[in-house]
Coordinates of C-alpha atoms and ligand atoms in Angstrom, one line a residue:
M1 CA 287.0 264.4 47.2
P2 CA 286.9 267.6 44.9
L3 CA 287.8 265.9 41.9
S4 CA 286.5 262.5 41.0
A5 CA 288.7 259.9 41.7
S6 CA 290.3 258.6 38.8
S7 CA 289.6 254.8 40.1
T8 CA 285.9 255.0 39.8
R9 CA 284.9 252.1 37.4
V10 CA 281.5 251.0 36.4
A11 CA 281.1 247.0 36.0
E12 CA 281.9 245.8 32.8
P13 CA 278.4 244.2 32.4
L14 CA 276.9 247.7 33.0
L15 CA 279.0 249.1 30.1
A16 CA 277.2 248.9 26.7
S17 CA 279.0 248.7 23.4
G18 CA 277.8 249.5 20.1
A19 CA 276.3 246.3 19.3
D20 CA 274.4 246.0 22.9
M21 CA 272.7 249.1 21.8
C22 CA 271.7 248.0 18.3
R23 CA 270.4 244.9 19.9
W24 CA 268.2 247.0 22.2
I25 CA 267.3 248.8 19.1
A26 CA 266.4 246.0 17.4
E27 CA 264.4 244.7 20.1
L28 CA 262.5 247.9 20.1
Y29 CA 261.9 248.8 16.5
P30 CA 258.8 246.5 16.0
I31 CA 257.1 248.4 18.3
C32 CA 254.2 250.8 17.3
R33 CA 254.7 254.0 19.1
S34 CA 252.8 257.6 19.4
I35 CA 252.7 260.4 21.5
T36 CA 250.3 258.2 23.8
G37 CA 249.1 254.8 23.9
D38 CA 250.4 251.0 24.8
G39 CA 253.3 251.5 21.8
V40 CA 255.2 253.7 24.4
R41 CA 254.1 251.7 27.7
E42 CA 256.0 248.6 26.2
T43 CA 258.9 250.4 25.5
L44 CA 258.9 251.8 28.6
R45 CA 258.6 248.4 30.3
R46 CA 261.4 247.0 28.0
L47 CA 263.8 250.1 28.9
N48 CA 262.8 249.2 32.7
D49 CA 264.6 245.8 32.3
L50 CA 267.9 247.6 30.7
V51 CA 267.9 250.1 33.9
P52 CA 265.2 250.9 36.7
L53 CA 262.7 253.7 35.7
E54 CA 259.6 255.1 37.0
I55 CA 256.6 255.4 34.6
H56 CA 254.6 258.3 34.9
E57 CA 251.0 258.6 33.6
V58 CA 249.3 261.8 33.0
P59 CA 245.1 261.8 32.3
S60 CA 244.1 263.2 29.2
G61 CA 243.0 266.4 29.5
T62 CA 245.2 267.6 31.8
P63 CA 245.7 271.3 30.6
V64 CA 249.6 271.4 30.2
F65 CA 250.0 275.5 29.6
D66 CA 248.6 276.2 26.1
W67 CA 248.3 272.6 25.3
T68 CA 246.0 269.9 26.7
V69 CA 247.0 266.1 27.1
P70 CA 245.6 264.3 24.4
R71 CA 243.3 261.1 24.3
E72 CA 245.1 257.8 24.4
W73 CA 245.7 256.4 20.6
N74 CA 246.0 252.3 20.2
I75 CA 246.0 250.2 17.3
R76 CA 245.4 247.0 16.7
D77 CA 245.4 246.1 12.8
A78 CA 244.9 248.0 9.7
W79 CA 244.9 247.4 6.5
V80 CA 243.6 248.0 2.6
K81 CA 241.9 245.1 0.5
D82 CA 241.8 244.9 -3.0
A83 CA 238.5 243.5 -4.5
S84 CA 239.7 240.1 -4.4
G85 CA 240.4 240.4 -0.2
R86 CA 244.5 240.6 -0.8
R87 CA 246.2 243.3 1.8
V88 CA 247.4 245.6 -0.5
I89 CA 248.3 247.7 2.3
D90 CA 249.3 245.8 5.6
F91 CA 250.1 247.4 9.0
Q92 CA 251.4 244.3 10.4
H93 CA 253.9 244.3 7.7
S94 CA 255.3 247.9 8.7
N95 CA 253.3 250.2 11.2
L96 CA 254.7 253.0 9.3
H97 CA 251.6 252.0 6.5
V98 CA 249.1 253.9 9.0
V99 CA 249.3 257.6 9.4
N100 CA 250.0 257.7 13.1
Y101 CA 247.4 258.7 15.4
S102 CA 244.8 257.9 13.1
I103 CA 241.2 258.1 13.7
P104 CA 239.1 254.4 13.5
V105 CA 237.7 253.9 9.9
R106 CA 236.0 250.9 8.2
C107 CA 234.8 251.2 4.7
R108 CA 234.7 250.7 1.2
M109 CA 235.5 253.1 -1.3
T110 CA 237.0 253.5 -4.9
L111 CA 240.5 254.3 -5.4
A112 CA 239.4 257.8 -6.5
E113 CA 238.0 258.4 -2.8
L114 CA 241.0 256.4 -1.4
R115 CA 243.8 258.2 -3.2
P116 CA 243.4 261.9 -0.7
H117 CA 244.1 259.6 1.7
L118 CA 247.8 257.7 0.6
H119 CA 250.9 259.0 0.8
S120 CA 254.0 258.1 -0.9
L121 CA 257.2 259.5 -1.8
P122 CA 257.6 259.7 -5.8
D123 CA 261.4 260.7 -5.2
H124 CA 262.1 257.6 -3.1
P125 CA 259.7 254.9 -4.9
S126 CA 260.6 252.1 -2.7
W127 CA 260.5 253.7 1.1
I128 CA 257.3 254.0 2.9
P129 CA 256.9 257.8 4.3
Y130 CA 256.3 258.1 8.2
R131 CA 253.3 260.4 8.5
T132 CA 251.4 261.7 11.7
S133 CA 247.9 263.4 12.6
Y134 CA 248.2 264.4 16.7
Y135 CA 246.1 267.5 16.3
N136 CA 244.3 266.9 13.4
E137 CA 241.2 264.2 13.4
T138 CA 242.4 262.7 9.8
W139 CA 242.8 259.0 8.7
G140 CA 245.3 257.7 6.4
F141 CA 247.9 255.0 4.5
C142 CA 251.4 255.3 3.8
L143 CA 253.1 253.2 1.1
A144 CA 255.7 253.0 -1.2
H145 CA 255.0 255.0 -4.7
R146 CA 255.9 251.8 -6.7
D147 CA 252.8 250.1 -4.8
L148 CA 250.9 253.3 -5.0
E149 CA 251.1 253.1 -8.8
A150 CA 250.5 249.5 -8.9
L151 CA 246.8 249.7 -7.1
R152 CA 244.2 249.2 -10.0
D153 CA 240.8 251.2 -10.2
E154 CA 238.6 249.0 -8.0
E155 CA 236.7 249.4 -4.7
Y156 CA 238.4 248.5 -1.8
E157 CA 238.0 247.5 1.6
V158 CA 239.3 249.8 4.3
C159 CA 239.9 249.2 8.1
I160 CA 241.6 251.2 10.6
D161 CA 241.3 249.3 14.0
A162 CA 242.3 251.6 16.4
T163 CA 241.3 253.6 19.2
L164 CA 241.2 257.1 20.6
Q165 CA 239.7 257.4 24.0
D166 CA 240.8 259.1 27.6
G167 CA 243.3 257.6 28.9
S168 CA 247.3 258.9 29.8
L169 CA 250.1 260.2 28.1
S170 CA 253.0 258.1 29.5
Y171 CA 256.5 259.0 30.0
G172 CA 259.8 257.3 31.9
E173 CA 262.0 258.8 34.7
I174 CA 264.9 258.1 36.1
V175 CA 266.7 260.2 38.5
L176 CA 270.0 259.7 40.1
E177 CA 271.1 261.4 42.6
G178 CA 274.1 263.0 43.3
T179 CA 275.9 264.6 46.4
T180 CA 274.7 268.0 44.8
A181 CA 270.5 268.5 44.0
K182 CA 272.0 270.2 40.9
E183 CA 270.9 268.6 38.0
I184 CA 271.8 267.5 34.3
L185 CA 268.9 266.6 32.1
I186 CA 269.2 264.4 29.6
S187 CA 265.9 263.8 27.4
C188 CA 265.2 261.9 24.5
H189 CA 261.7 261.1 22.5
I190 CA 259.9 258.2 22.3
C191 CA 257.1 258.7 20.5
H192 CA 258.1 257.4 16.8
P193 CA 257.0 253.9 15.7
S194 CA 259.6 252.0 13.6
L195 CA 261.9 254.5 13.1
C196 CA 265.9 253.8 14.2
N197 CA 268.1 257.0 13.9
D198 CA 265.0 259.5 14.7
N199 CA 263.7 258.2 18.4
L200 CA 265.4 254.8 18.9
S201 CA 269.1 255.8 18.9
G202 CA 268.7 258.7 21.3
I203 CA 266.6 256.2 23.3
A204 CA 269.5 253.6 23.2
V205 CA 272.1 255.9 24.4
S206 CA 270.4 257.4 27.1
A207 CA 269.5 254.2 28.3
A208 CA 273.4 253.0 28.5
L209 CA 274.3 256.4 30.1
A210 CA 271.8 256.0 32.7
R211 CA 273.1 252.3 33.6
E212 CA 276.4 253.4 34.2
L213 CA 276.0 256.5 36.0
Q214 CA 273.3 254.3 38.3
A215 CA 276.5 252.3 38.8
K216 CA 279.3 254.9 40.1
P217 CA 279.3 258.5 42.6
H218 CA 278.7 261.3 40.7
R219 CA 278.3 264.9 42.4
Y220 CA 275.6 265.9 39.8
T221 CA 271.8 264.8 40.2
Y222 CA 271.1 263.1 36.8
R223 CA 267.8 263.0 35.5
F224 CA 266.7 261.2 32.3
L225 CA 263.7 261.9 30.4
F226 CA 262.1 259.3 28.0
I227 CA 259.1 261.4 26.4
P228 CA 256.9 261.9 23.7
G229 CA 258.0 264.7 21.8
T230 CA 256.8 268.1 22.1
I231 CA 253.4 267.0 24.2
G232 CA 255.5 265.1 26.3
A233 CA 258.1 268.2 27.5
I234 CA 255.4 270.2 27.6
T235 CA 253.3 268.2 29.8
W236 CA 257.0 267.7 31.9
L237 CA 257.8 271.1 32.2
A238 CA 254.3 272.3 33.2
L239 CA 254.5 269.8 36.4
H240 CA 257.9 270.6 37.2
Q241 CA 257.9 274.6 37.1
G242 CA 259.2 274.6 40.8
S243 CA 262.0 272.6 40.1
V244 CA 263.3 273.1 37.0
R245 CA 266.0 275.9 38.2
R246 CA 267.7 272.7 39.5
I247 CA 268.6 272.0 36.1
N248 CA 272.5 273.0 35.4
G249 CA 272.6 271.7 32.3
G250 CA 270.8 269.5 29.5
L251 CA 271.1 267.5 26.8
V252 CA 268.5 266.6 24.4
L253 CA 269.9 263.3 22.4
A254 CA 268.1 262.9 19.1
G255 CA 269.4 261.2 16.0
I256 CA 273.0 260.0 17.1
G257 CA 273.1 257.0 15.7
D258 CA 273.9 257.2 11.8
T259 CA 277.6 257.9 10.2
A260 CA 277.4 261.8 9.7
P261 CA 279.6 263.6 12.5
L262 CA 278.6 264.7 15.9
A263 CA 276.5 268.1 15.5
Y264 CA 275.7 270.0 18.8
K265 CA 272.9 272.6 19.0
K266 CA 273.7 275.2 21.4
S267 CA 271.1 276.0 23.9
R268 CA 269.4 279.4 23.4
L269 CA 271.6 281.0 26.3
G270 CA 274.4 280.0 24.0
D271 CA 277.7 280.2 26.4
S272 CA 276.1 278.0 29.5
E273 CA 278.7 275.8 30.8
I274 CA 277.0 272.6 28.8
D275 CA 277.7 274.8 25.2
R276 CA 281.0 275.4 26.4
T277 CA 281.7 271.8 27.8
V278 CA 280.2 270.3 24.4
E279 CA 281.9 272.4 22.5
H280 CA 284.9 271.8 24.5
V281 CA 284.5 267.8 24.0
L282 CA 283.9 267.5 20.7
R283 CA 287.0 270.1 19.5
H284 CA 289.3 267.9 21.2
S285 CA 287.9 264.6 19.8
G286 CA 289.8 264.7 17.0
L287 CA 286.9 263.9 14.7
P288 CA 284.9 265.8 12.1
Y289 CA 282.2 267.9 13.9
L290 CA 279.5 270.7 13.8
V291 CA 278.2 273.3 16.5
T292 CA 275.6 275.1 15.3
E293 CA 273.7 278.0 17.4
F294 CA 270.2 277.7 18.9
S295 CA 267.2 277.8 16.7
P296 CA 263.6 277.5 17.8
Y297 CA 262.8 274.4 15.7
G298 CA 263.8 270.8 15.9
Y299 CA 263.3 268.3 18.6
D300 CA 262.6 269.1 22.9
E301 CA 265.1 271.6 22.9
R302 CA 262.6 274.1 21.8
Q303 CA 260.3 273.2 24.9
Y304 CA 263.6 273.7 27.3
C305 CA 265.1 276.5 25.7
S306 CA 261.6 278.5 25.6
P307 CA 261.8 282.2 26.8
G308 CA 260.4 281.1 30.1
F309 CA 262.2 278.5 30.9
N310 CA 265.4 279.3 28.7
L311 CA 267.2 276.3 30.3
P312 CA 271.1 275.5 29.1
V313 CA 269.9 272.6 27.5
G314 CA 271.2 271.9 24.1
R315 CA 270.9 268.9 21.6
L316 CA 273.4 266.2 20.1
S317 CA 272.9 264.9 17.0
R318 CA 274.3 263.9 14.0
S319 CA 272.5 264.1 10.6
P320 CA 270.9 267.6 10.4
H321 CA 267.3 267.4 11.7
G322 CA 265.1 266.8 8.8
Q323 CA 267.6 267.4 6.4
F324 CA 269.0 263.8 5.3
P325 CA 266.8 261.7 2.8
E326 CA 265.8 259.1 5.2
Y327 CA 264.7 261.4 7.8
H328 CA 260.5 260.0 8.4
T329 CA 260.7 257.4 6.0
S330 CA 261.0 253.5 6.1
A331 CA 264.7 254.1 5.2
D332 CA 265.3 254.8 8.9
D333 CA 265.9 251.0 9.8
L334 CA 268.2 249.0 11.4
T335 CA 270.8 249.6 8.6
F336 CA 271.0 253.4 8.5
V337 CA 272.2 253.3 12.2
S338 CA 276.0 251.4 13.1
Q339 CA 277.6 250.3 15.6
E340 CA 280.6 252.6 15.7
S341 CA 278.3 255.8 15.7
L342 CA 276.5 254.8 18.5
A343 CA 279.3 254.0 20.6
A344 CA 281.3 256.9 19.7
S345 CA 278.1 259.3 20.9
L346 CA 277.8 257.2 24.0
Q347 CA 281.5 257.8 24.3
T348 CA 281.4 261.5 23.8
C349 CA 278.4 262.0 26.5
R350 CA 280.6 260.2 28.9
D351 CA 282.9 262.7 28.3
I352 CA 280.9 265.8 28.3
I353 CA 279.8 264.3 31.6
S354 CA 283.4 264.1 33.3
V355 CA 284.0 267.7 32.3
L356 CA 280.5 268.6 34.1
E357 CA 281.7 266.3 37.3
D358 CA 285.2 267.8 37.8
N359 CA 284.8 271.2 36.5
H360 CA 285.2 273.2 39.9
S361 CA 287.7 276.4 41.0
F362 CA 290.4 276.6 42.5
V363 CA 292.2 278.9 44.9
N364 CA 296.1 279.1 44.5
L365 CA 297.9 279.0 47.9
N366 CA 301.0 280.1 46.6
A367 CA 299.9 283.1 44.5
N368 CA 302.8 285.4 45.2
C369 CA 305.2 284.7 42.3
E370 CA 305.2 280.8 41.2
P371 CA 306.0 278.2 44.1
Q372 CA 308.8 276.3 43.4
L373 CA 307.9 273.1 41.2
G374 CA 311.2 271.7 41.1
K375 CA 311.6 271.1 44.9
R376 CA 308.2 269.4 44.7
G377 CA 309.5 267.0 42.1
L378 CA 306.4 268.6 39.7
Y379 CA 309.3 269.8 37.4
R380 CA 311.5 267.9 35.7
A381 CA 315.1 268.4 34.6
I382 CA 316.2 270.1 31.5
G383 CA 315.5 268.3 28.2
G384 CA 311.8 266.2 29.0
N385 CA 309.8 265.1 27.0
A386 CA 307.1 266.9 25.1
D387 CA 304.1 265.4 27.5
A388 CA 306.2 266.3 30.5
G389 CA 306.3 269.7 29.2
K390 CA 302.5 269.9 28.7
S391 CA 301.8 268.6 32.0
E392 CA 304.3 271.3 33.4
L393 CA 302.5 274.1 31.2
A394 CA 298.7 272.7 32.5
M395 CA 300.3 273.3 36.3
L396 CA 301.4 276.8 35.3
W397 CA 297.9 277.7 33.6
T398 CA 296.3 276.0 36.4
L399 CA 298.3 278.1 38.8
S400 CA 297.9 281.3 37.0
L401 CA 294.6 281.4 36.7
S402 CA 293.5 279.8 39.8
D403 CA 292.1 282.6 41.5
G404 CA 288.6 281.3 42.6
R405 CA 287.2 282.9 39.6
H406 CA 288.0 280.7 36.6
S407 CA 286.6 277.1 36.0
L408 CA 288.9 274.4 35.3
L409 CA 287.1 274.6 31.9
D410 CA 287.7 278.2 31.7
I411 CA 291.7 277.1 32.0
A412 CA 291.3 274.6 29.6
E413 CA 289.8 277.0 27.1
R414 CA 292.4 279.9 28.0
S415 CA 295.2 278.0 27.3
G416 CA 293.8 275.6 24.3
L417 CA 294.8 272.5 26.8
H418 CA 292.5 269.5 27.0
F419 CA 290.4 269.8 30.0
A420 CA 291.7 266.5 31.3
S421 CA 295.5 267.8 31.3
I422 CA 294.1 270.7 33.5
R423 CA 292.0 268.6 36.0
D424 CA 295.6 266.5 35.9
A425 CA 297.6 269.5 37.2
A426 CA 295.2 270.5 39.3
R427 CA 294.8 266.8 41.3
L428 CA 298.5 267.2 41.5
L429 CA 298.6 270.7 42.7
L430 CA 296.1 269.8 45.2
E431 CA 298.2 266.7 46.5
H432 CA 301.0 269.0 46.7
G433 CA 299.1 271.3 49.0
L434 CA 299.1 274.4 46.2
L435 CA 295.6 274.6 45.6
Q436 CA 292.5 274.4 47.7
Q437 CA 288.9 274.5 46.4
Q438 CA 287.1 277.4 45.9
I439 CA 284.7 277.8 49.2
G440 CA 281.1 278.1 48.2
E441 CA 282.3 276.6 44.7
G442 CA 281.6 279.6 42.7
G443 CA 283.3 278.1 39.8
T444 CA 281.1 276.3 38.0
E445 CA 278.2 278.9 38.7
S446 CA 280.3 282.0 37.5
T447 CA 280.3 280.7 34.1
Q448 CA 276.4 279.8 34.1
K449 CA 273.7 282.2 33.4
T450 CA 270.6 281.4 34.5
Ligands
ZN1 ZN1 260.8 262.5 13.8

């Protein structure tokens, strides 16, 4: 079957709603994740209940290109107690209170000595900032600025009950085999603690997508990665150098749960099939959207698009990375993501995959002048309604450009029609013996630079 059967349906319980994804996010929210450690493992274990995944462990010290897999960080508790023994900063209240990856510490100090280790946001005095110190051995606490200002000049007891030891970097992977070995990569980061839009939204939509795809037939092989940001992508690429060329397109899903319009950041290639597909889907969505060119800053698209790999991997987000006030603060909480946005993000991913799955090339078997559509019942009598005219136009465009060199997406773009109209036209023309699939299926590849 050259075009996916329109009757392919996924069982209802496997289709996630916005409410389902919000529930998953709420369950994962309290876990203290980092780039390594038990928080990531616990997150992967819980995801495994939603969709079976393989958990990989890469030992600390493993060289990965210019980097090294770091030691494993685990934290049990942390606090700052005032002279009366009261916890004035308490990790049990929010895991954002500790600078992520802090070295262990246990000491007494004055406020003046403690002060350089405290981080707050004067512009948002009730928010706790999220800070990390992955590659610089230090420690610190984050707190609301109003709480910082309330600290009295006295002696404090400081404790970060954490370990930083050789262990491993954990990541999760789901490979859903298709009829071809060519792959679509979906990647999200899993290294942020209690932050919802930044990491949990991407995790939830990726898991939802994987659940659906595992339950229906597909042409592409889909590879889902749940990895710690930066070092996880670098590690995965270092360990899979021989197979990355199978990746025909991919998406980094990050920050897709807030209420800003969807934003697509193109791959470094800029005009690969995934770039054109996402832009097409967004343009026909009827919703506001943003498309931006590639830049070597952001999430893991930086690694997938690094010049040595130059993979066709773009990024789907909402609020621009790092440019909204709630970014990397306690305000990126459960109220910052919405069911509607998550559901719309998931639907957009479905639409993108639907185009990729059906983006074939065909050859017109009646290329000498137009075939007579009327005698085949494909051309309505004069005065047909507007929709009928549209479907006829889609057939004419499909016949005109089906020379084996244009994919259905090429035809959709050239005609200005929605991909679904062109696909439906191709399906009808195939049924009437007017098209055949291009031998060797050059279509999707012809528009692809690798
Ligand atoms: Zn982040």
